[in-house]
């Protein structure tokens, strides 16, 4: 008899789990309260990238003189852009719904409440399963400051559906969401200020790459306030006034909107977890290496376990959890999870940063290749960017790669594969890369580990 698997949540964690479970022969029930595709497809990764794509093209054409593009009266048609965003979302959500149907996954619409170790209630129906996969996702963290409920104070979901591009915006939080929206709006001509609590933005990215992207964002017109805390938002005569405490000095910033992007929290409230005694810590569901909770047969994957809040990590965790639930022996290699930030230019990294290898007392060497030495990058963005490789000192095994430049969110997959295969710098170097491509900077950075890059004068 086939196993019955219940998946709660239809985001990239949940729907991928459901499809994989079906491939492995399970009868699968997927329960979704809102829209299939979850945050990523509906109000996260996908809509942001639709807007960023247009914003970048607009900015390139607007400043196209140097590349031989002259366009008079170029402007953003906001209504068409909003429609396109919805069309892309609909197409992808429809695609996922089609995949679920083709894989005979039974989709139930409604809020799922855990009743016991094998039963989930949705609407008035109780569904029984052998195994349950929790893929609840996450919600934006809200900040409690005076004025938090004023019209114009928004979160990332609302920022995707404004009625027009804002003339000015204060973005609270210099994390991934904060910097992506900063690039988006600044490229469209909005006056953007990023207010970040810590001394630096993007705390998890290699500090050298952070400095580079910050420099580029400043060129776009973004202002940064670090070690700064929003204390209050007031209503001004026309705009909002954001009161910011920056290093002990108060600044008042006038802006049409204040976007709060200070992180996301697991969406684990009122779903029956406490009743079952599922262990949690500050809202995050605690799991073992197979993503199983303290209740055997109940797994928690993706943002709701709080390990790493990325869509592709959620999908990979879902596959691993389902394979384990179906009696297989999956491999989940967290050191191969890339981080991609869709700024202009893009930032991507995988594995360890230089700061992390130092902390772990690993003997290492560093190779850096500035994209000013890469022909394709000079063509695409004037050669702005860098590939930085960290490798083991003795054997040259690739430990981590960080990059900034055009299309690096695609190129990072090569670095992830190198880490997966425990490849050495020599293996990267002897893999022949096509010319002219930005990916040529990978072997060049590997060569520079030993000071022998070809297209750069080595010191
Ligand atoms: P985040 O955790 O990346 O960054 C939040 C930032 O806000 C931190 O730098 C933090 O120091 C700062 N902060 C916290 N409280 C503050 C305060 N009171 N005042 C000023 N600054 C404050 O969270 P973010 O950007 O909201 O993203 C949420 C999650 O979504 C992250 O896990 C992120 O990785 C994921 N995400 C990933 C994307 C991608 O992969 N391209 C895109 C968007 C989100």
GROMACS .gro file of N, CA, C and O and ligand atoms in nm, residues 45 48-49 143 172-180 195-198 200-203 228-230 260-264 303 308-312 339-342, ligand 1:
model
  200
   45UNK      N    1   1.049   3.669  -0.445
   45UNK     CA    2   1.155   3.662  -0.547
   45UNK      C    3   1.105   3.704  -0.685
   45UNK      O    4   1.167   3.788  -0.751
   48UNK      N    5   0.964   4.084  -0.742
   48UNK     CA    6   1.074   4.181  -0.727
   48UNK      C    7   1.163   4.179  -0.851
   48UNK      O    8   1.206   4.284  -0.898
   49UNK      N    9   1.190   4.058  -0.901
   49UNK     CA   10   1.279   4.051  -1.016
   49UNK      C   11   1.213   4.105  -1.143
   49UNK      O   12   1.282   4.159  -1.230
  143UNK      N   13   0.818   4.622   1.302
  143UNK     CA   14   0.885   4.696   1.409
  143UNK      C   15   0.780   4.779   1.482
  143UNK      O   16   0.689   4.832   1.420
  172UNK      N   17   1.420   5.086   0.597
  172UNK     CA   18   1.475   5.048   0.727
  172UNK      C   19   1.521   4.902   0.717
  172UNK      O   20   1.439   4.813   0.696
  173UNK      N   21   1.652   4.880   0.728
  173UNK     CA   22   1.709   4.746   0.712
  173UNK      C   23   1.793   4.739   0.585
  173UNK      O   24   1.740   4.755   0.475
  174UNK      N   25   1.921   4.715   0.602
  174UNK     CA   26   2.013   4.705   0.487
  174UNK      C   27   2.047   4.561   0.459
  174UNK      O   28   2.161   4.526   0.427
  175UNK      N   29   1.947   4.471   0.474
  175UNK     CA   30   1.966   4.330   0.440
  175UNK      C   31   1.935   4.309   0.293
  175UNK      O   32   1.932   4.405   0.213
  176UNK      N   33   1.907   4.183   0.259
  176UNK     CA   34   1.886   4.149   0.117
  176UNK      C   35   1.765   4.224   0.059
  176UNK      O   36   1.774   4.285  -0.048
  177UNK      N   37   1.653   4.223   0.132
  177UNK     CA   38   1.533   4.290   0.081
  177UNK      C   39   1.559   4.440   0.069
  177UNK      O   40   1.528   4.503  -0.032
  178UNK      N   41   1.620   4.498   0.173
  178UNK     CA   42   1.647   4.642   0.174
  178UNK      C   43   1.730   4.685   0.055
  178UNK      O   44   1.694   4.782  -0.015
  179UNK      N   45   1.839   4.614   0.026
  179UNK     CA   46   1.927   4.660  -0.083
  179UNK      C   47   1.864   4.635  -0.220
  179UNK      O   48   1.883   4.714  -0.312
  180UNK      N   49   1.787   4.527  -0.233
  180UNK     CA   50   1.723   4.503  -0.364
  180UNK      C   51   1.620   4.614  -0.394
  180UNK      O   52   1.616   4.668  -0.504
  195UNK      N   53   1.854   5.281   0.610
  195UNK     CA   54   1.887   5.299   0.752
  195UNK      C   55   1.917   5.161   0.810
  195UNK      O   56   1.829   5.075   0.816
  196UNK      N   57   2.042   5.137   0.848
  196UNK     CA   58   2.083   5.003   0.894
  196UNK      C   59   2.140   5.014   1.036
  196UNK      O   60   2.224   5.099   1.065
  197UNK      N   61   2.093   4.921   1.120
  197UNK     CA   62   2.132   4.919   1.260
  197UNK      C   63   2.281   4.887   1.280
  197UNK      O   64   2.348   4.943   1.365
  198UNK      N   65   2.332   4.795   1.200
  198UNK     CA   66   2.470   4.747   1.217
  198UNK      C   67   2.570   4.842   1.147
  198UNK      O   68   2.530   4.925   1.065
  200UNK      N   69   2.758   4.780   0.910
  200UNK     CA   70   2.766   4.758   0.765
  200UNK      C   71   2.637   4.694   0.714
  200UNK      O   72   2.568   4.625   0.789
  201UNK      N   73   2.606   4.715   0.584
  201UNK     CA   74   2.491   4.647   0.524
  201UNK      C   75   2.530   4.502   0.493
  201UNK      O   76   2.647   4.467   0.503
  202UNK      N   77   2.435   4.420   0.455
  202UNK     CA   78   2.456   4.281   0.413
  202UNK      C   79   2.558   4.208   0.501
  202UNK      O   80   2.665   4.167   0.452
  203UNK      N   81   2.526   4.191   0.629
  203UNK     CA   82   2.626   4.139   0.722
  203UNK      C   83   2.685   4.002   0.685
  203UNK      O   84   2.796   3.972   0.725
  228UNK      N   85   2.235   5.309   1.264
  228UNK     CA   86   2.124   5.404   1.271
  228UNK      C   87   1.995   5.329   1.303
  228UNK      O   88   1.974   5.216   1.257
  229UNK      N   89   1.910   5.391   1.383
  229UNK     CA   90   1.788   5.326   1.428
  229UNK      C   91   1.669   5.420   1.407
  229UNK      O   92   1.676   5.537   1.446
  230UNK      N   93   1.567   5.365   1.347
  230UNK     CA   94   1.446   5.444   1.328
  230UNK      C   95   1.377   5.456   1.464
  230UNK      O   96   1.352   5.355   1.531
  260UNK      N   97   0.979   4.898   0.579
  260UNK     CA   98   1.043   4.824   0.687
  260UNK      C   99   1.083   4.686   0.634
  260UNK      O  100   0.997   4.607   0.594
  261UNK      N  101   1.214   4.660   0.632
  261UNK     CA  102   1.266   4.531   0.581
  261UNK      C  103   1.373   4.483   0.677
  261UNK      O  104   1.493   4.485   0.647
  262UNK      N  105   1.328   4.442   0.797
  262UNK     CA  106   1.424   4.407   0.902
  262UNK      C  107   1.424   4.256   0.930
  262UNK      O  108   1.456   4.213   1.040
  263UNK      N  109   1.391   4.178   0.831
  263UNK     CA  110   1.397   4.033   0.847
  263UNK      C  111   1.259   3.970   0.837
  263UNK      O  112   1.157   4.039   0.825
  264UNK      N  113   1.258   3.836   0.837
  264UNK     CA  114   1.133   3.761   0.832
  264UNK      C  115   1.130   3.662   0.947
  264UNK      O  116   1.234   3.623   0.999
  303UNK      N  117   1.164   2.811   0.540
  303UNK     CA  118   1.171   2.926   0.632
  303UNK      C  119   1.120   2.894   0.772
  303UNK      O  120   1.164   2.953   0.870
  308UNK      N  121   1.782   2.868   0.708
  308UNK     CA  122   1.828   2.961   0.604
  308UNK      C  123   1.707   2.996   0.519
  308UNK      O  124   1.642   2.908   0.463
  309UNK      N  125   1.674   3.123   0.514
  309UNK     CA  126   1.547   3.162   0.450
  309UNK      C  127   1.567   3.193   0.302
  309UNK      O  128   1.573   3.309   0.262
  310UNK      N  129   1.581   3.088   0.223
  310UNK     CA  130   1.597   3.103   0.079
  310UNK      C  131   1.511   2.998   0.010
  310UNK      O  132   1.506   2.883   0.054
  311UNK      N  133   1.447   3.039  -0.102
  311UNK     CA  134   1.354   2.948  -0.171
  311UNK      C  135   1.423   2.818  -0.214
  311UNK      O  136   1.370   2.709  -0.192
  312UNK      N  137   1.544   2.831  -0.272
  312UNK     CA  138   1.610   2.710  -0.322
  312UNK      C  139   1.653   2.618  -0.208
  312UNK      O  140   1.659   2.496  -0.226
  339UNK      N  141   2.392   3.214  -0.227
  339UNK     CA  142   2.317   3.333  -0.187
  339UNK      C  143   2.324   3.432  -0.301
  339UNK      O  144   2.435   3.464  -0.345
  340UNK      N  145   2.210   3.477  -0.351
  340UNK     CA  146   2.213   3.568  -0.466
  340UNK      C  147   2.137   3.696  -0.432
  340UNK      O  148   2.026   3.689  -0.380
  341UNK      N  149   2.197   3.808  -0.462
  341UNK     CA  150   2.132   3.936  -0.432
  341UNK      C  151   2.121   4.013  -0.563
  341UNK      O  152   2.221   4.036  -0.631
  342UNK      N  153   1.998   4.051  -0.595
  342UNK     CA  154   1.971   4.109  -0.728
  342UNK      C  155   1.982   4.260  -0.727
  342UNK      O  156   1.888   4.333  -0.754
  460LIG     P1  157   1.783   4.033   0.655
  460LIG     O1  158   1.794   3.955   0.779
  460LIG     O2  159   1.860   3.994   0.534
  460LIG     O3  160   1.825   4.185   0.685
  460LIG     C1  161   1.761   4.265   0.780
  460LIG     C2  162   1.854   4.381   0.812
  460LIG     O4  163   1.782   4.472   0.894
  460LIG     C3  164   1.978   4.340   0.889
  460LIG     O5  165   2.092   4.394   0.826
  460LIG     C4  166   1.956   4.401   1.027
  460LIG     O6  167   2.075   4.441   1.090
  460LIG     C5  168   1.868   4.521   0.996
  460LIG     N1  169   1.785   4.566   1.106
  460LIG     C6  170   1.720   4.490   1.196
  460LIG     N2  171   1.650   4.568   1.281
  460LIG     C7  172   1.671   4.697   1.242
  460LIG     C8  173   1.627   4.824   1.289
  460LIG     N3  174   1.546   4.835   1.394
  460LIG     N4  175   1.669   4.936   1.224
  460LIG     C9  176   1.753   4.926   1.119
  460LIG     N5  177   1.797   4.809   1.070
  460LIG    C10  178   1.758   4.695   1.131
  460LIG     O7  179   1.626   4.044   0.626
  460LIG     P2  180   1.547   4.092   0.499
  460LIG     O8  181   1.631   4.176   0.411
  460LIG     O9  182   1.421   4.150   0.552
  460LIG    O10  183   1.516   3.956   0.424
  460LIG    C11  184   1.441   3.852   0.490
  460LIG    C12  185   1.479   3.716   0.441
  460LIG    O11  186   1.438   3.698   0.307
  460LIG    C13  187   1.628   3.693   0.449
  460LIG    O12  188   1.651   3.567   0.506
  460LIG    C14  189   1.672   3.694   0.305
  460LIG    O13  190   1.783   3.610   0.282
  460LIG    C15  191   1.547   3.649   0.230
  460LIG     N6  192   1.548   3.709   0.098
  460LIG    C16  193   1.630   3.661   0.003
  460LIG    C17  194   1.637   3.720  -0.121
  460LIG    C18  195   1.734   3.667  -0.220
  460LIG    O14  196   1.786   3.560  -0.201
  460LIG     N7  197   1.764   3.739  -0.328
  460LIG    C19  198   1.555   3.835  -0.156
  460LIG    C20  199   1.475   3.880  -0.048
  460LIG    C21  200   1.472   3.817   0.073
   0.00000   0.00000   0.00000
